[in-house]
């Protein structure tokens, strides 16, 4: 089934991740005729879990498809699909399936803090957002309700709330109690993370059973993913076309977008016309599509009169610290990440170094523990006993830092080099920056200087990198069309009937996981699309 070229939809949406699917649901529910075009296929939890059981690749996205018609980058193989041109590797990973990357995310749903929306005004660094915390707070509430977010009703984590979380908090584990006791003298307290799962069923989703398999796949569907709202959008009347990659955005003689060109997996090509368009194809895929749609009318690409499309690429530079406890802590019971320390997210120090969120990882690297035990066999101790003992004691703490927008950190395309789907290859020029590195160094020094941490835990390893986790920027929002791509409503400065949803519109990366803010902004943008269509 293909969209017909002589059919004009009210809204055509590119991408079916959290932003695209939420937008489709809201717009279809409002009575609009909506088409959603998704490059990847539908997948089911059963298919993914079956692939997970069969694969020998330990990497968490190995059980998801990377197909010739919808290829994708893989964090474990950063030179695959992307060409790295900068001093630092931008190792990133996302999925191209209906529902997007939230099929294998951790589920954390932190709000940004108020001071993160005006970081330039407060601290003299980065860029201010063209909206305030008060502007987005109503949409945070809507997103939390749609996604079924659980959290501690008594703890807003520095982000004031006008209504409770939809679900109560997850319980605190032995691991969390042990780390909190040890970290007390550092001033850091690990507090319950808001997350897209709960101890109670929520709408069509069951209660979390605590398998700690959120990545690569929640085996029972307790954790939210974008396919939830892709399905709801279809139920509300939207038409979703999977395996349908948008290859070009057409702009007419005026400023408005007129149609989307697409290619189906079977080779069929066509176009979709609409009154309004929402591009929500993941930060990087959105950027590639805009740049690849150059024409006589848009010589630098669509929405790019400012030359800002692709610039200000941001991630969350990070460090993963692997530890061993002197006493059993039993990681792996509950969600894979249940709590975080927020002490270093905000403060006057941000004039000089990045804010940092410190996440207590509740996962067991049983494969790595087993390999290590077998490589160090001892006649004095059975390897099974070693594996069990280490599995009870080993865990990770994950530090991630906000990153300042930098116009030199950018995505460009190479029109002479095409990927397997026929789209231009993306070139990545990226550097983490001293601001982020200094923030990470300070956070690690402060936590591990605590006497209790040194007494209780042995640091087994520290690994830097993965700056491409939580990709934001490249189509930043702003008030000035000369240095931004979209307005605070996600509306293109250049093309009034085109809107952009997703992490690309972020003006700064913040110290929060981005998914909840992506969802909130998508809901805000959906209202703006409705307002635009009503006015025209």
Coordinates of C-alpha atoms in Angstrom, one line a residue:
X1 CA 0.0 0.0 0.0
X2 CA 1.5 3.3 -1.1
X3 CA 0.5 7.0 -0.5
X4 CA -1.0 8.2 -3.8
X5 CA 0.6 11.1 -5.5
X6 CA -2.8 12.7 -6.2
X7 CA -3.9 12.5 -2.6
X8 CA -3.1 15.6 -0.4
X9 CA -2.9 14.8 3.3
X10 CA -3.3 17.4 6.0
X11 CA 0.0 16.4 7.5
X12 CA 2.8 14.2 6.3
X13 CA 5.3 13.0 9.0
X14 CA 8.8 11.7 8.4
X15 CA 9.8 9.1 11.0
X16 CA 7.9 7.1 13.6
X17 CA 10.0 7.3 16.7
X18 CA 8.8 9.0 19.9
X19 CA 8.5 12.4 18.2
X20 CA 6.9 11.3 15.0
X21 CA 4.5 8.8 16.6
X22 CA 3.3 11.2 19.3
X23 CA 2.8 13.9 16.7
X24 CA 0.9 11.5 14.5
X25 CA -1.3 10.4 17.3
X26 CA -2.2 13.9 18.5
X27 CA -2.9 15.2 14.9
X28 CA -4.9 12.2 13.9
X29 CA -6.9 12.3 17.1
X30 CA -7.7 15.9 16.2
X31 CA -9.4 14.7 13.0
X32 CA -6.6 15.4 10.5
X33 CA -5.7 13.1 7.7
X34 CA -2.1 12.0 8.6
X35 CA 0.5 10.0 6.7
X36 CA 3.6 8.7 8.5
X37 CA 6.6 7.5 6.4
X38 CA 9.1 5.3 8.2
X39 CA 12.3 4.0 6.5
X40 CA 12.5 0.9 8.6
X41 CA 10.1 -2.1 9.2
X42 CA 7.7 -3.1 11.9
X43 CA 9.3 -5.3 14.5
X44 CA 7.8 -7.2 17.4
X45 CA 9.2 -7.9 20.9
X46 CA 9.1 -11.6 20.1
X47 CA 11.1 -11.3 17.0
X48 CA 13.7 -9.1 18.8
X49 CA 13.9 -11.4 21.8
X50 CA 14.3 -14.4 19.6
X51 CA 17.2 -12.7 17.7
X52 CA 18.7 -11.6 21.0
X53 CA 18.8 -15.3 22.2
X54 CA 20.4 -16.4 18.9
X55 CA 23.0 -13.8 18.4
X56 CA 26.7 -14.2 19.4
X57 CA 27.3 -10.5 19.2
X58 CA 27.1 -9.0 22.8
X59 CA 26.4 -5.5 21.5
X60 CA 22.9 -4.5 22.5
X61 CA 21.6 -3.5 19.1
X62 CA 22.8 -6.6 17.3
X63 CA 19.3 -8.1 17.6
X64 CA 17.7 -5.3 15.6
X65 CA 17.8 -5.1 11.8
X66 CA 20.2 -2.9 9.8
X67 CA 18.8 -3.4 6.3
X68 CA 20.0 -2.5 2.9
X69 CA 17.1 -0.1 2.4
X70 CA 17.3 1.3 5.9
X71 CA 21.0 1.1 7.1
X72 CA 22.0 2.6 10.5
X73 CA 25.1 3.4 12.5
X74 CA 26.2 1.1 15.3
X75 CA 27.9 2.4 18.4
X76 CA 30.2 -0.6 18.6
X77 CA 31.4 0.0 15.0
X78 CA 31.6 3.8 14.7
X79 CA 33.2 3.8 11.3
X80 CA 30.2 1.9 9.8
X81 CA 27.7 4.0 8.0
X82 CA 29.2 7.3 9.2
X83 CA 32.5 8.9 8.1
X84 CA 34.4 10.3 11.0
X85 CA 36.3 13.5 10.1
X86 CA 36.9 15.2 13.4
X87 CA 39.5 14.8 16.2
X88 CA 37.1 12.7 18.4
X89 CA 35.0 9.7 17.4
X90 CA 31.2 10.4 17.6
X91 CA 30.2 6.8 18.4
X92 CA 26.4 6.7 18.1
X93 CA 23.7 4.2 17.7
X94 CA 20.0 4.4 16.7
X95 CA 17.4 2.2 15.2
X96 CA 15.4 2.5 12.0
X97 CA 12.2 0.7 12.8
X98 CA 8.7 1.7 13.6
X99 CA 8.9 3.1 17.1
X100 CA 12.5 4.2 16.8
X101 CA 15.4 3.9 19.2
X102 CA 13.2 3.6 22.3
X103 CA 12.9 -0.1 21.6
X104 CA 16.3 -0.4 23.3
X105 CA 16.7 2.6 25.6
X106 CA 17.1 2.6 29.3
X107 CA 13.8 4.4 30.0
X108 CA 15.1 7.3 32.1
X109 CA 12.8 10.4 31.8
X110 CA 14.5 13.3 33.5
X111 CA 13.1 16.8 32.9
X112 CA 15.6 19.5 32.1
X113 CA 16.1 22.0 34.9
X114 CA 14.9 25.7 34.6
X115 CA 18.5 27.0 34.5
X116 CA 19.3 24.9 31.5
X117 CA 17.0 26.9 29.3
X118 CA 19.0 30.1 29.8
X119 CA 22.5 28.8 30.3
X120 CA 24.0 31.7 28.3
X121 CA 22.3 34.3 30.4
X122 CA 23.0 32.6 33.8
X123 CA 26.5 31.3 33.2
X124 CA 27.9 33.0 30.1
X125 CA 28.3 29.8 28.0
X126 CA 26.4 28.0 25.3
X127 CA 23.1 29.2 23.9
X128 CA 19.8 30.2 25.5
X129 CA 16.7 28.4 24.4
X130 CA 13.9 30.6 22.9
X131 CA 11.5 29.2 25.5
X132 CA 11.5 28.8 29.3
X133 CA 10.9 26.0 31.7
X134 CA 7.5 27.5 32.4
X135 CA 6.7 27.3 28.6
X136 CA 7.4 23.6 28.4
X137 CA 6.2 22.4 31.8
X138 CA 2.6 21.8 30.7
X139 CA 3.9 19.6 27.8
X140 CA 6.2 17.7 30.2
X141 CA 3.0 16.8 32.1
X142 CA 1.3 15.7 28.9
X143 CA 4.3 13.6 27.8
X144 CA 4.6 11.9 31.2
X145 CA 0.9 11.0 31.0
X146 CA 1.2 9.6 27.5
X147 CA 4.3 7.6 28.3
X148 CA 3.4 6.5 31.8
X149 CA 6.3 7.9 33.8
X150 CA 6.9 6.8 37.3
X151 CA 8.7 8.8 39.9
X152 CA 9.0 10.0 43.5
X153 CA 6.1 12.3 44.2
X154 CA 8.1 14.0 47.0
X155 CA 11.2 14.8 44.9
X156 CA 11.1 17.0 41.8
X157 CA 14.9 16.7 41.3
X158 CA 15.2 20.5 40.7
X159 CA 12.4 20.6 38.1
X160 CA 9.3 22.0 39.7
X161 CA 6.1 20.1 39.0
X162 CA 2.5 21.4 38.8
X163 CA 1.0 17.8 39.0
X164 CA 2.1 14.4 40.3
X165 CA 3.8 11.7 38.3
X166 CA 1.3 9.3 36.7
X167 CA 2.9 6.4 38.6
X168 CA 4.7 6.0 42.0
X169 CA 8.4 5.4 42.4
X170 CA 10.2 2.1 41.8
X171 CA 11.7 0.6 45.0
X172 CA 15.3 1.1 46.1
X173 CA 17.6 -1.9 45.8
X174 CA 20.4 -3.3 48.0
X175 CA 22.9 -1.9 45.5
X176 CA 21.4 1.6 45.8
X177 CA 21.4 1.5 49.6
X178 CA 25.0 0.3 49.7
X179 CA 26.3 3.0 47.2
X180 CA 24.4 5.7 49.0
X181 CA 25.9 4.8 52.4
X182 CA 29.4 4.7 50.9
X183 CA 29.0 8.0 48.9
X184 CA 27.5 10.0 51.8
X185 CA 30.7 12.0 52.6
X186 CA 30.9 13.1 48.9
X187 CA 27.6 15.0 49.2
X188 CA 26.2 12.9 46.4
X189 CA 22.9 11.1 47.0
X190 CA 21.5 8.6 44.4
X191 CA 17.8 9.3 44.1
X192 CA 15.1 7.5 42.2
X193 CA 15.0 8.3 38.5
X194 CA 11.7 9.1 36.7
X195 CA 11.3 6.4 34.2
X196 CA 9.0 5.0 31.5
X197 CA 7.8 2.0 33.5
X198 CA 6.2 1.3 36.9
X199 CA 5.3 -1.1 39.5
X200 CA 1.7 -0.9 38.4
X201 CA 0.2 -1.6 35.0
X202 CA -0.3 1.5 32.9
X203 CA -3.0 1.6 30.2
X204 CA -2.1 -1.3 27.9
X205 CA 1.3 -2.0 29.5
X206 CA 2.0 -4.5 32.3
X207 CA 3.9 -3.7 35.5
X208 CA 7.7 -3.9 35.4
X209 CA 9.0 -7.4 36.5
X210 CA 12.5 -6.2 37.2
X211 CA 14.3 -8.3 34.6
X212 CA 17.0 -5.6 34.0
X213 CA 16.9 -6.4 30.3
X214 CA 15.6 -2.9 29.3
X215 CA 18.5 -2.9 26.8
X216 CA 18.3 -4.6 24.4
X217 CA 14.6 -5.4 24.8
X218 CA 12.0 -5.3 27.6
X219 CA 10.8 -8.9 27.4
X220 CA 7.2 -8.2 28.6
X221 CA 6.6 -4.7 27.1
X222 CA 6.4 -2.9 30.5
X223 CA 8.8 -0.2 29.2
X224 CA 7.4 2.5 26.9
X225 CA 8.6 2.7 23.3
X226 CA 7.5 4.7 20.3
X227 CA 5.6 1.9 18.7
X228 CA 2.9 2.4 21.4
X229 CA 1.9 5.7 19.9
X230 CA 2.5 4.5 16.3
X231 CA -0.2 1.9 17.0
X232 CA -2.4 4.5 18.7
X233 CA -2.0 6.9 15.8
X234 CA -3.2 4.2 13.4
X235 CA -6.2 3.5 15.6
X236 CA -6.9 7.2 15.5
X237 CA -7.0 7.1 11.7
X238 CA -3.4 7.9 10.7
X239 CA -1.8 5.9 7.8
X240 CA 1.7 4.5 8.5
X241 CA 3.8 3.3 5.6
X242 CA 6.8 1.3 6.8
X243 CA 9.9 0.4 4.7
X244 CA 9.3 3.8 3.0
X245 CA 12.4 6.1 3.1
X246 CA 11.9 9.8 2.3
X247 CA 14.6 10.8 -0.1
X248 CA 13.9 14.4 -0.8
X249 CA 11.8 17.3 0.5
X250 CA 10.5 19.5 -2.4
X251 CA 10.0 23.2 -2.0
X252 CA 7.8 25.1 -4.5
X253 CA 8.2 28.5 -6.1
X254 CA 7.1 30.1 -2.8
X255 CA 8.5 29.3 0.6
X256 CA 6.3 26.3 1.4
X257 CA 7.2 22.6 1.1
X258 CA 5.0 20.9 -1.5
X259 CA 5.8 17.2 -1.3
X260 CA 8.0 14.4 -0.1
X261 CA 9.8 12.1 -2.5
X262 CA 10.1 8.5 -1.2
X263 CA 11.5 5.1 -2.2
X264 CA 10.0 1.9 -0.9
X265 CA 12.0 -1.2 0.0
X266 CA 10.8 -2.9 -3.1
X267 CA 12.1 -0.1 -5.4
X268 CA 8.8 1.7 -5.8
X269 CA 9.2 5.5 -5.9
X270 CA 6.6 8.2 -5.4
X271 CA 5.6 11.4 -3.7
X272 CA 3.4 12.5 -0.9
X273 CA 1.6 15.8 -0.8
X274 CA 0.3 17.6 2.3
X275 CA -0.7 20.9 3.6
X276 CA 1.9 20.7 6.4
X277 CA 5.0 18.5 7.1
X278 CA 6.7 17.3 10.3
X279 CA 10.3 16.0 9.9
X280 CA 10.9 13.7 12.9
X281 CA 13.4 11.3 11.4
X282 CA 16.0 11.2 14.3
X283 CA 18.5 14.1 14.8
X284 CA 21.0 12.7 12.3
X285 CA 18.6 11.3 9.6
X286 CA 16.6 14.6 9.7
X287 CA 19.9 16.5 9.1
X288 CA 20.9 14.3 6.2
X289 CA 17.5 14.6 4.6
X290 CA 17.5 18.4 4.8
X291 CA 21.0 18.8 3.4
X292 CA 20.3 16.2 0.6
X293 CA 17.2 18.2 -0.5
X294 CA 19.2 21.0 -2.1
X295 CA 17.7 22.7 -5.2
X296 CA 17.8 25.9 -7.1
X297 CA 15.4 27.3 -4.6
X298 CA 17.3 25.8 -1.6
X299 CA 21.0 25.7 -2.7
X300 CA 22.3 24.9 0.8
X301 CA 19.5 22.4 1.5
X302 CA 16.0 22.8 2.9
X303 CA 15.6 25.1 6.0
X304 CA 19.2 26.1 5.7
X305 CA 19.3 29.8 4.7
X306 CA 21.2 30.3 8.0
X307 CA 23.8 27.6 7.2
X308 CA 23.0 26.1 10.6
X309 CA 21.6 22.8 9.5
X310 CA 24.1 20.2 10.7
X311 CA 26.0 22.5 13.0
X312 CA 26.0 22.4 16.8
X313 CA 26.1 18.6 16.9
X314 CA 26.0 17.6 20.6
X315 CA 26.0 14.4 22.6
X316 CA 26.8 13.5 26.2
X317 CA 30.5 12.9 26.6
X318 CA 30.7 10.1 29.2
X319 CA 32.7 7.8 31.4
X320 CA 31.7 4.3 32.5
X321 CA 33.4 3.2 35.8
X322 CA 33.3 -0.6 36.5
X323 CA 33.5 -1.4 40.3
X324 CA 33.6 -4.4 42.6
X325 CA 32.0 -4.2 46.0
X326 CA 33.5 -5.9 49.1
X327 CA 30.1 -7.1 50.0
X328 CA 27.4 -8.5 47.7
X329 CA 25.2 -5.8 46.1
X330 CA 23.1 -8.0 43.7
X331 CA 23.0 -5.7 40.7
X332 CA 20.5 -6.8 38.0
X333 CA 17.3 -6.8 40.1
X334 CA 14.9 -4.2 38.8
X335 CA 15.3 -1.7 36.0
X336 CA 18.7 -1.3 34.4
X337 CA 19.0 2.2 35.7
X338 CA 16.9 3.2 38.7
X339 CA 18.7 6.1 40.4
X340 CA 21.1 9.0 39.8
X341 CA 23.0 11.7 41.6
X342 CA 22.0 15.2 40.7
X343 CA 24.4 17.3 42.9
X344 CA 26.5 18.5 40.0
X345 CA 23.8 19.2 37.5
X346 CA 23.5 22.9 38.3
X347 CA 25.5 25.6 40.0
X348 CA 27.7 28.7 39.3
X349 CA 30.5 26.3 38.5
X350 CA 28.9 25.9 35.1
X351 CA 30.6 29.0 33.9
X352 CA 33.8 26.9 33.9
X353 CA 32.8 23.2 33.6
X354 CA 29.9 21.1 32.5
X355 CA 27.1 19.9 34.7
X356 CA 27.2 16.1 35.1
X357 CA 24.5 13.5 35.9
X358 CA 25.8 10.4 37.7
X359 CA 23.8 7.3 37.0
X360 CA 24.0 4.1 39.0
X361 CA 23.8 1.3 36.5
X362 CA 21.8 -1.8 37.6
X363 CA 23.2 -4.3 35.1
X364 CA 25.4 -7.4 35.3
X365 CA 28.0 -8.0 32.6
X366 CA 27.6 -11.7 33.0
X367 CA 29.2 -12.5 29.7
X368 CA 32.3 -10.4 30.6
X369 CA 32.5 -11.9 34.0
X370 CA 32.3 -15.4 32.6
X371 CA 35.0 -14.8 30.0
X372 CA 37.3 -13.3 32.7
X373 CA 36.8 -16.3 35.0
X374 CA 37.5 -18.8 32.2
X375 CA 40.6 -16.9 31.2
X376 CA 41.9 -17.0 34.8
X377 CA 41.1 -20.5 35.9
X378 CA 42.5 -21.6 39.2
X379 CA 42.8 -25.1 40.7
X380 CA 42.0 -23.6 44.1
X381 CA 38.6 -22.2 43.2
X382 CA 36.0 -23.5 40.8
X383 CA 35.2 -21.1 38.0
X384 CA 31.5 -21.3 38.7
X385 CA 32.0 -20.0 42.2
X386 CA 34.1 -17.1 40.9
X387 CA 31.4 -16.2 38.4
X388 CA 28.7 -16.2 41.0
X389 CA 30.8 -14.2 43.5
X390 CA 31.7 -11.5 40.9
X391 CA 28.1 -11.4 39.6
X392 CA 26.9 -10.5 43.1
X393 CA 29.6 -7.8 43.6
X394 CA 30.3 -6.0 40.2
X395 CA 28.4 -3.1 38.8
X396 CA 28.8 0.2 36.9
X397 CA 28.5 3.9 37.6
X398 CA 27.9 6.0 34.5
X399 CA 28.9 9.7 34.3
X400 CA 27.6 11.9 31.5
X401 CA 28.3 15.6 30.9
X402 CA 26.3 18.2 29.1
X403 CA 28.1 19.6 26.0
X404 CA 28.1 23.2 24.7
X405 CA 26.9 23.9 21.2
X406 CA 29.8 24.5 18.8
X407 CA 29.2 25.4 15.2
X408 CA 32.3 23.5 14.2
X409 CA 30.8 20.2 15.5
X410 CA 28.7 19.3 12.6
X411 CA 27.2 16.9 10.1
X412 CA 27.8 17.3 6.4
X413 CA 27.0 15.0 3.5
X414 CA 29.1 13.6 0.7
X415 CA 26.9 13.6 -2.4
X416 CA 29.4 11.5 -4.2
X417 CA 29.4 8.7 -1.6
X418 CA 26.0 6.9 -1.2
X419 CA 24.9 4.3 1.4
X420 CA 23.2 1.1 0.5
X421 CA 19.8 2.9 0.4
X422 CA 21.0 5.4 -2.1
X423 CA 21.3 8.4 0.3
X424 CA 24.4 10.5 0.8
X425 CA 26.9 9.3 3.5
X426 CA 27.1 11.6 6.5
X427 CA 30.5 13.1 7.5
X428 CA 31.0 13.8 11.2
X429 CA 33.3 16.5 12.5
X430 CA 33.3 16.3 16.3
X431 CA 35.2 17.2 19.4
X432 CA 34.0 16.7 23.0
X433 CA 35.5 19.9 24.3
X434 CA 37.4 20.7 27.5
X435 CA 34.2 22.1 29.2
X436 CA 32.7 18.6 29.2
X437 CA 36.0 16.8 30.1
X438 CA 36.5 19.1 33.1
X439 CA 33.0 18.4 34.3
X440 CA 33.5 14.7 34.2
X441 CA 36.9 14.8 35.9
X442 CA 35.5 16.9 38.7
X443 CA 32.5 14.6 39.2
X444 CA 34.6 11.5 39.4
X445 CA 37.1 13.1 41.7
X446 CA 34.3 14.2 44.1
X447 CA 32.5 10.9 44.2
X448 CA 35.5 8.7 44.6
X449 CA 37.3 10.9 47.1
X450 CA 34.6 9.8 49.6
X451 CA 36.1 7.6 52.3
X452 CA 33.2 5.2 52.1
X453 CA 33.6 4.7 48.4
X454 CA 37.3 3.9 48.7
X455 CA 36.6 1.5 51.6
X456 CA 33.7 -0.3 50.0
X457 CA 34.6 -0.5 46.3
X458 CA 37.5 -1.3 44.0
X459 CA 37.6 0.4 40.7
X460 CA 38.2 -2.3 38.1
X461 CA 38.2 0.0 35.0
X462 CA 37.3 3.4 33.6
X463 CA 36.3 3.8 29.9
X464 CA 35.9 7.2 28.2
X465 CA 33.9 7.9 25.1
X466 CA 30.5 7.2 23.7
X467 CA 30.0 11.0 23.2
X468 CA 27.3 10.1 20.6
X469 CA 24.9 8.9 23.3
X470 CA 21.8 11.1 23.3
X471 CA 22.3 13.0 20.0
X472 CA 21.0 16.6 19.9
X473 CA 21.6 19.8 18.0
X474 CA 22.0 20.2 14.2
X475 CA 18.6 21.9 13.7
X476 CA 18.6 24.2 16.7
X477 CA 15.7 26.4 17.8
X478 CA 16.1 30.1 18.3
X479 CA 14.5 33.5 17.9
X480 CA 16.9 34.8 15.2
X481 CA 16.5 33.1 11.7
X482 CA 20.1 34.0 11.0
X483 CA 21.6 31.7 13.6
X484 CA 18.9 29.0 14.1
X485 CA 16.8 26.6 12.1
X486 CA 13.4 26.6 13.8
X487 CA 11.3 28.6 16.2
X488 CA 10.4 27.7 19.7
X489 CA 7.4 25.9 18.2
X490 CA 9.6 23.8 15.9
X491 CA 8.4 25.7 12.8
X492 CA 11.0 26.3 10.1
X493 CA 12.1 29.9 9.8
X494 CA 12.4 29.3 6.0
X495 CA 9.3 27.2 5.3
X496 CA 6.2 28.1 7.2
X497 CA 4.4 24.8 6.6
X498 CA 7.3 22.6 7.7
X499 CA 8.1 21.7 11.3
X500 CA 10.9 19.7 12.9
X501 CA 10.5 17.5 15.9
X502 CA 13.2 15.6 17.7
X503 CA 16.5 16.1 19.5
X504 CA 17.9 18.2 16.7
X505 CA 16.0 21.3 17.8
X506 CA 17.8 21.3 21.2
X507 CA 19.7 24.6 21.8
X508 CA 21.9 22.9 24.4
X509 CA 22.3 19.3 25.5
X510 CA 21.5 19.8 29.2
X511 CA 22.2 17.3 32.0
X512 CA 19.0 15.3 31.4
X513 CA 18.4 12.3 29.3
X514 CA 16.7 13.9 26.2
X515 CA 13.7 11.6 25.5
X516 CA 11.2 13.2 27.7
X517 CA 12.1 16.7 26.4
X518 CA 11.8 15.4 22.8
X519 CA 8.4 14.1 23.6
X520 CA 7.2 17.3 25.3
X521 CA 8.5 19.4 22.4
X522 CA 6.8 17.1 19.9
X523 CA 3.5 17.6 21.7
X524 CA 4.1 21.4 21.7
X525 CA 4.9 21.3 18.0
X526 CA 1.8 19.3 17.3
X527 CA -0.3 22.0 18.8
X528 CA 1.5 24.5 16.6
X529 CA 0.8 22.5 13.5
X530 CA -2.9 22.5 14.4
X531 CA -2.8 26.2 14.9
X532 CA -1.0 26.7 11.6
X533 CA -3.5 24.6 9.7
X534 CA -6.5 26.3 11.3
X535 CA -5.1 29.7 10.4
X536 CA -4.5 28.8 6.8

